[in-house]
JSON list of C-alpha atoms in Angstrom, two decimals:
[
{"chain": "A", "resi": 478, "resn": "MET", "atom": "CA", "xyz": [1.82, -8.47, 3.97]},
{"chain": "A", "resi": 479, "resn": "ALA", "atom": "CA", "xyz": [2.11, -12.22, 4.50]},
{"chain": "A", "resi": 480, "resn": "LEU", "atom": "CA", "xyz": [0.38, -12.85, 1.16]},
{"chain": "A", "resi": 481, "resn": "PHE", "atom": "CA", "xyz": [2.82, -10.48, -0.50]},
{"chain": "A", "resi": 482, "resn": "HIS", "atom": "CA", "xyz": [5.80, -12.43, 0.86]},
{"chain": "A", "resi": 483, "resn": "ALA", "atom": "CA", "xyz": [4.17, -15.76, -0.03]},
{"chain": "A", "resi": 484, "resn": "ALA", "atom": "CA", "xyz": [3.69, -14.62, -3.64]},
{"chain": "A", "resi": 485, "resn": "ALA", "atom": "CA", "xyz": [7.38, -13.71, -3.88]},
{"chain": "A", "resi": 486, "resn": "VAL", "atom": "CA", "xyz": [8.42, -17.09, -2.46]},
{"chain": "A", "resi": 487, "resn": "VAL", "atom": "CA", "xyz": [6.12, -18.95, -4.87]},
{"chain": "A", "resi": 488, "resn": "GLY", "atom": "CA", "xyz": [7.52, -16.95, -7.80]},
{"chain": "A", "resi": 489, "resn": "ALA", "atom": "CA", "xyz": [11.10, -17.68, -6.75]},
{"chain": "A", "resi": 490, "resn": "ALA", "atom": "CA", "xyz": [10.34, -21.37, -6.25]},
{"chain": "A", "resi": 491, "resn": "GLY", "atom": "CA", "xyz": [8.72, -21.52, -9.69]},
{"chain": "A", "resi": 492, "resn": "GLY", "atom": "CA", "xyz": [11.82, -19.98, -11.25]},
{"chain": "A", "resi": 493, "resn": "LEU", "atom": "CA", "xyz": [14.08, -22.47, -9.50]},
{"chain": "A", "resi": 494, "resn": "LEU", "atom": "CA", "xyz": [11.87, -25.37, -10.56]},
{"chain": "A", "resi": 495, "resn": "GLY", "atom": "CA", "xyz": [11.93, -24.07, -14.14]},
{"chain": "A", "resi": 496, "resn": "ALA", "atom": "CA", "xyz": [15.74, -23.85, -14.07]},
{"chain": "A", "resi": 497, "resn": "TRP", "atom": "CA", "xyz": [15.99, -27.39, -12.72]},
{"chain": "A", "resi": 498, "resn": "GLN", "atom": "CA", "xyz": [13.62, -28.66, -15.45]},
{"chain": "A", "resi": 499, "resn": "CYS", "atom": "CA", "xyz": [15.68, -26.89, -18.12]},
{"chain": "A", "resi": 500, "resn": "ALA", "atom": "CA", "xyz": [18.87, -28.43, -16.77]},
{"chain": "A", "resi": 501, "resn": "GLN", "atom": "CA", "xyz": [17.23, -31.89, -16.74]},
{"chain": "A", "resi": 502, "resn": "GLY", "atom": "CA", "xyz": [15.95, -31.41, -20.29]},
{"chain": "A", "resi": 503, "resn": "GLY", "atom": "CA", "xyz": [19.40, -30.92, -21.72]},
{"chain": "A", "resi": 504, "resn": "TRP", "atom": "CA", "xyz": [19.40, -27.14, -22.08]},
{"chain": "A", "resi": 505, "resn": "PRO", "atom": "CA", "xyz": [22.88, -25.70, -22.14]},
{"chain": "A", "resi": 506, "resn": "LEU", "atom": "CA", "xyz": [23.98, -24.23, -18.82]},
{"chain": "A", "resi": 507, "resn": "PRO", "atom": "CA", "xyz": [23.78, -20.52, -19.82]},
{"chain": "A", "resi": 508, "resn": "ALA", "atom": "CA", "xyz": [20.12, -20.91, -20.85]},
{"chain": "A", "resi": 509, "resn": "SER", "atom": "CA", "xyz": [19.37, -22.54, -17.50]},
{"chain": "A", "resi": 510, "resn": "LEU", "atom": "CA", "xyz": [21.04, -19.67, -15.70]},
{"chain": "A", "resi": 511, "resn": "LEU", "atom": "CA", "xyz": [18.84, -17.19, -17.56]},
{"chain": "A", "resi": 512, "resn": "VAL", "atom": "CA", "xyz": [15.78, -18.86, -16.05]},
{"chain": "A", "resi": 513, "resn": "LEU", "atom": "CA", "xyz": [17.26, -18.09, -12.63]},
{"chain": "A", "resi": 514, "resn": "LEU", "atom": "CA", "xyz": [16.67, -14.42, -13.39]},
{"chain": "A", "resi": 515, "resn": "VAL", "atom": "CA", "xyz": [12.97, -14.99, -12.67]},
{"chain": "A", "resi": 516, "resn": "PRO", "atom": "CA", "xyz": [13.37, -15.57, -8.92]},
{"chain": "A", "resi": 517, "resn": "ALA", "atom": "CA", "xyz": [16.06, -12.87, -8.75]},
{"chain": "A", "resi": 518, "resn": "THR", "atom": "CA", "xyz": [13.64, -10.42, -10.36]},
{"chain": "A", "resi": 519, "resn": "CYS", "atom": "CA", "xyz": [10.91, -11.44, -7.88]},
{"chain": "A", "resi": 520, "resn": "TRP", "atom": "CA", "xyz": [13.29, -10.87, -4.99]},
{"chain": "A", "resi": 521, "resn": "VAL", "atom": "CA", "xyz": [14.40, -7.42, -6.19]},
{"chain": "A", "resi": 522, "resn": "GLY", "atom": "CA", "xyz": [10.82, -6.39, -7.02]},
{"chain": "A", "resi": 523, "resn": "GLN", "atom": "CA", "xyz": [9.60, -7.44, -3.61]},
{"chain": "A", "resi": 524, "resn": "GLY", "atom": "CA", "xyz": [12.31, -5.41, -1.89]},
{"chain": "A", "resi": 525, "resn": "TRP", "atom": "CA", "xyz": [11.44, -2.35, -3.99]},
{"chain": "A", "resi": 526, "resn": "ALA", "atom": "CA", "xyz": [7.72, -2.70, -3.27]},
{"chain": "A", "resi": 527, "resn": "VAL", "atom": "CA", "xyz": [8.22, -3.14, 0.48]},
{"chain": "A", "resi": 528, "resn": "ARG", "atom": "CA", "xyz": [10.34, 0.03, 0.64]},
{"chain": "A", "resi": 529, "resn": "ARG", "atom": "CA", "xyz": [7.56, 1.98, -1.14]},
{"chain": "A", "resi": 530, "resn": "ILE", "atom": "CA", "xyz": [4.86, 1.04, 1.39]},
{"chain": "A", "resi": 531, "resn": "ALA", "atom": "CA", "xyz": [3.81, 4.09, 3.38]},
{"chain": "A", "resi": 532, "resn": "ARG", "atom": "CA", "xyz": [3.74, 3.42, 7.08]},
{"chain": "A", "resi": 533, "resn": "GLY", "atom": "CA", "xyz": [1.93, 5.85, 9.27]},
{"chain": "A", "resi": 534, "resn": "VAL", "atom": "CA", "xyz": [-1.41, 7.04, 10.58]},
{"chain": "A", "resi": 535, "resn": "LEU", "atom": "CA", "xyz": [-4.05, 9.28, 9.03]},
{"chain": "A", "resi": 536, "resn": "ARG", "atom": "CA", "xyz": [-5.41, 11.68, 11.64]},
{"chain": "A", "resi": 537, "resn": "VAL", "atom": "CA", "xyz": [-8.54, 13.76, 11.14]},
{"chain": "A", "resi": 538, "resn": "GLU", "atom": "CA", "xyz": [-8.85, 16.86, 13.30]},
{"chain": "A", "resi": 539, "resn": "VAL", "atom": "CA", "xyz": [-12.07, 18.22, 14.81]},
{"chain": "A", "resi": 540, "resn": "ASP", "atom": "CA", "xyz": [-12.33, 20.76, 11.98]},
{"chain": "A", "resi": 541, "resn": "GLY", "atom": "CA", "xyz": [-12.27, 17.91, 9.44]},
{"chain": "A", "resi": 542, "resn": "LEU", "atom": "CA", "xyz": [-8.81, 18.60, 8.04]},
{"chain": "A", "resi": 543, "resn": "SER", "atom": "CA", "xyz": [-6.49, 15.61, 7.91]},
{"chain": "A", "resi": 544, "resn": "ASN", "atom": "CA", "xyz": [-2.81, 15.02, 8.59]},
{"chain": "A", "resi": 545, "resn": "TRP", "atom": "CA", "xyz": [-0.54, 12.13, 7.65]},
{"chain": "A", "resi": 546, "resn": "ASN", "atom": "CA", "xyz": [1.76, 11.08, 10.50]},
{"chain": "A", "resi": 547, "resn": "ASP", "atom": "CA", "xyz": [4.50, 9.17, 8.72]},
{"chain": "A", "resi": 548, "resn": "ALA", "atom": "CA", "xyz": [6.34, 6.64, 10.87]},
{"chain": "A", "resi": 549, "resn": "HIS", "atom": "CA", "xyz": [9.67, 8.20, 9.81]},
{"chain": "A", "resi": 550, "resn": "ALA", "atom": "CA", "xyz": [8.77, 11.91, 9.76]},
{"chain": "A", "resi": 551, "resn": "ARG", "atom": "CA", "xyz": [9.14, 14.11, 12.81]},
{"chain": "A", "resi": 552, "resn": "ALA", "atom": "CA", "xyz": [6.10, 16.27, 12.06]},
{"chain": "A", "resi": 553, "resn": "ALA", "atom": "CA", "xyz": [2.64, 15.56, 10.72]},
{"chain": "A", "resi": 554, "resn": "LEU", "atom": "CA", "xyz": [2.10, 16.53, 7.08]},
{"chain": "A", "resi": 555, "resn": "PRO", "atom": "CA", "xyz": [-1.17, 18.00, 5.82]},
{"chain": "A", "resi": 556, "resn": "PHE", "atom": "CA", "xyz": [-3.01, 15.28, 3.89]},
{"chain": "A", "resi": 557, "resn": "VAL", "atom": "CA", "xyz": [-5.20, 16.41, 1.01]},
{"chain": "A", "resi": 558, "resn": "PRO", "atom": "CA", "xyz": [-7.58, 13.65, -0.14]},
{"chain": "A", "resi": 559, "resn": "ASP", "atom": "CA", "xyz": [-8.65, 13.83, -3.76]},
{"chain": "A", "resi": 560, "resn": "ARG", "atom": "CA", "xyz": [-10.35, 10.46, -4.36]},
{"chain": "A", "resi": 561, "resn": "TRP", "atom": "CA", "xyz": [-11.85, 7.75, -2.17]},
{"chain": "A", "resi": 562, "resn": "CYS", "atom": "CA", "xyz": [-14.00, 4.68, -2.42]},
{"chain": "A", "resi": 563, "resn": "VAL", "atom": "CA", "xyz": [-15.67, 2.50, 0.20]},
{"chain": "A", "resi": 564, "resn": "ILE", "atom": "CA", "xyz": [-17.02, -0.88, -0.75]},
{"chain": "A", "resi": 565, "resn": "ALA", "atom": "CA", "xyz": [-17.66, -4.09, 1.20]},
{"chain": "A", "resi": 566, "resn": "GLY", "atom": "CA", "xyz": [-15.97, -2.87, 4.36]},
{"chain": "A", "resi": 567, "resn": "CYS", "atom": "CA", "xyz": [-12.81, -1.64, 2.60]},
{"chain": "A", "resi": 568, "resn": "ALA", "atom": "CA", "xyz": [-11.87, 2.03, 2.35]},
{"chain": "A", "resi": 569, "resn": "TRP", "atom": "CA", "xyz": [-9.38, 3.32, -0.21]},
{"chain": "A", "resi": 570, "resn": "ILE", "atom": "CA", "xyz": [-8.28, 6.96, 0.05]},
{"chain": "A", "resi": 571, "resn": "SER", "atom": "CA", "xyz": [-5.91, 8.64, -2.40]},
{"chain": "A", "resi": 572, "resn": "GLY", "atom": "CA", "xyz": [-4.31, 12.00, -1.75]},
{"chain": "A", "resi": 573, "resn": "THR", "atom": "CA", "xyz": [-1.09, 13.91, -1.23]},
{"chain": "A", "resi": 574, "resn": "ALA", "atom": "CA", "xyz": [0.99, 14.68, 1.83]},
{"chain": "A", "resi": 575, "resn": "GLY", "atom": "CA", "xyz": [4.19, 16.68, 1.67]},
{"chain": "A", "resi": 576, "resn": "GLY", "atom": "CA", "xyz": [4.27, 16.47, -2.13]},
{"chain": "A", "resi": 577, "resn": "ARG", "atom": "CA", "xyz": [4.08, 12.68, -2.07]},
{"chain": "A", "resi": 578, "resn": "ARG", "atom": "CA", "xyz": [1.10, 10.77, -3.47]},
{"chain": "A", "resi": 579, "resn": "LEU", "atom": "CA", "xyz": [-0.36, 8.29, -0.99]},
{"chain": "A", "resi": 580, "resn": "HIS", "atom": "CA", "xyz": [-2.88, 5.52, -1.52]},
{"chain": "A", "resi": 581, "resn": "LEU", "atom": "CA", "xyz": [-4.30, 4.39, 1.81]},
{"chain": "A", "resi": 582, "resn": "LEU", "atom": "CA", "xyz": [-6.22, 1.15, 2.19]},
{"chain": "A", "resi": 583, "resn": "SER", "atom": "CA", "xyz": [-7.94, -0.04, 5.33]},
{"chain": "A", "resi": 584, "resn": "GLY", "atom": "CA", "xyz": [-10.81, -2.25, 6.32]},
{"chain": "A", "resi": 585, "resn": "ALA", "atom": "CA", "xyz": [-13.56, -2.30, 8.90]},
{"chain": "A", "resi": 586, "resn": "ASP", "atom": "CA", "xyz": [-11.87, -5.26, 10.58]},
{"chain": "A", "resi": 587, "resn": "ALA", "atom": "CA", "xyz": [-8.82, -3.10, 11.41]},
{"chain": "A", "resi": 588, "resn": "HIS", "atom": "CA", "xyz": [-10.90, -0.61, 13.43]},
{"chain": "A", "resi": 589, "resn": "ASP", "atom": "CA", "xyz": [-13.38, -0.71, 16.23]},
{"chain": "A", "resi": 590, "resn": "ASP", "atom": "CA", "xyz": [-16.95, 0.22, 15.31]},
{"chain": "A", "resi": 591, "resn": "ALA", "atom": "CA", "xyz": [-16.69, 3.80, 16.61]},
{"chain": "A", "resi": 592, "resn": "ASP", "atom": "CA", "xyz": [-13.49, 4.55, 14.62]},
{"chain": "A", "resi": 593, "resn": "TRP", "atom": "CA", "xyz": [-14.93, 3.04, 11.44]},
{"chain": "A", "resi": 594, "resn": "ALA", "atom": "CA", "xyz": [-18.14, 5.08, 11.86]},
{"chain": "A", "resi": 595, "resn": "ARG", "atom": "CA", "xyz": [-16.05, 8.26, 12.30]},
{"chain": "A", "resi": 596, "resn": "LEU", "atom": "CA", "xyz": [-14.10, 7.46, 9.13]},
{"chain": "A", "resi": 597, "resn": "MET", "atom": "CA", "xyz": [-17.34, 6.92, 7.20]},
{"chain": "A", "resi": 598, "resn": "ARG", "atom": "CA", "xyz": [-18.75, 10.23, 8.52]},
{"chain": "A", "resi": 599, "resn": "TRP", "atom": "CA", "xyz": [-15.56, 12.05, 7.48]},
{"chain": "A", "resi": 600, "resn": "LEU", "atom": "CA", "xyz": [-15.68, 10.60, 3.97]},
{"chain": "A", "resi": 601, "resn": "LEU", "atom": "CA", "xyz": [-19.35, 11.55, 3.68]},
{"chain": "A", "resi": 602, "resn": "TRP", "atom": "CA", "xyz": [-18.46, 15.08, 4.84]},
{"chain": "A", "resi": 603, "resn": "LEU", "atom": "CA", "xyz": [-15.74, 15.22, 2.16]},
{"chain": "A", "resi": 604, "resn": "GLU", "atom": "CA", "xyz": [-18.23, 14.00, -0.43]},
{"chain": "A", "resi": 605, "resn": "ARG", "atom": "CA", "xyz": [-20.51, 16.90, 0.46]},
{"chain": "A", "resi": 606, "resn": "GLY", "atom": "CA", "xyz": [-17.74, 19.45, -0.11]},
{"chain": "A", "resi": 607, "resn": "GLY", "atom": "CA", "xyz": [-16.01, 19.73, 3.24]},
{"chain": "A", "resi": 608, "resn": "GLY", "atom": "CA", "xyz": [-12.31, 19.59, 3.97]},
{"chain": "A", "resi": 609, "resn": "VAL", "atom": "CA", "xyz": [-10.92, 22.12, 1.50]},
{"chain": "A", "resi": 610, "resn": "ARG", "atom": "CA", "xyz": [-7.58, 23.46, 2.68]},
{"chain": "A", "resi": 611, "resn": "GLY", "atom": "CA", "xyz": [-7.16, 27.21, 2.32]}
]
């Protein structure tokens, strides 16, 4: 998340520097103001993206079925994974919960060894055909 904010700040600073350069180069004032739209667009885009981030916890039950516990929802929603990929200690899982498409990304460094091993076993179980909701 810190890198996301840093990218927005760098984009906004670049837009401001561009506007200052245009003003120093003799551009008319309205053209310089148009360059200010770059940092404004970065700011609005960042706010939109942050609001779209899903915050919650994926829980896998003993029977292998999964639920998405959204930070804002009162009840857990059934999570139906449809695609996943694990590479270099990063796990990406795509699925739906409550009619909403979710893309979950996590890494081995965010879990203890036992939790990460359980996640890998669950994904292997899904790969072999388990986890179909009836």
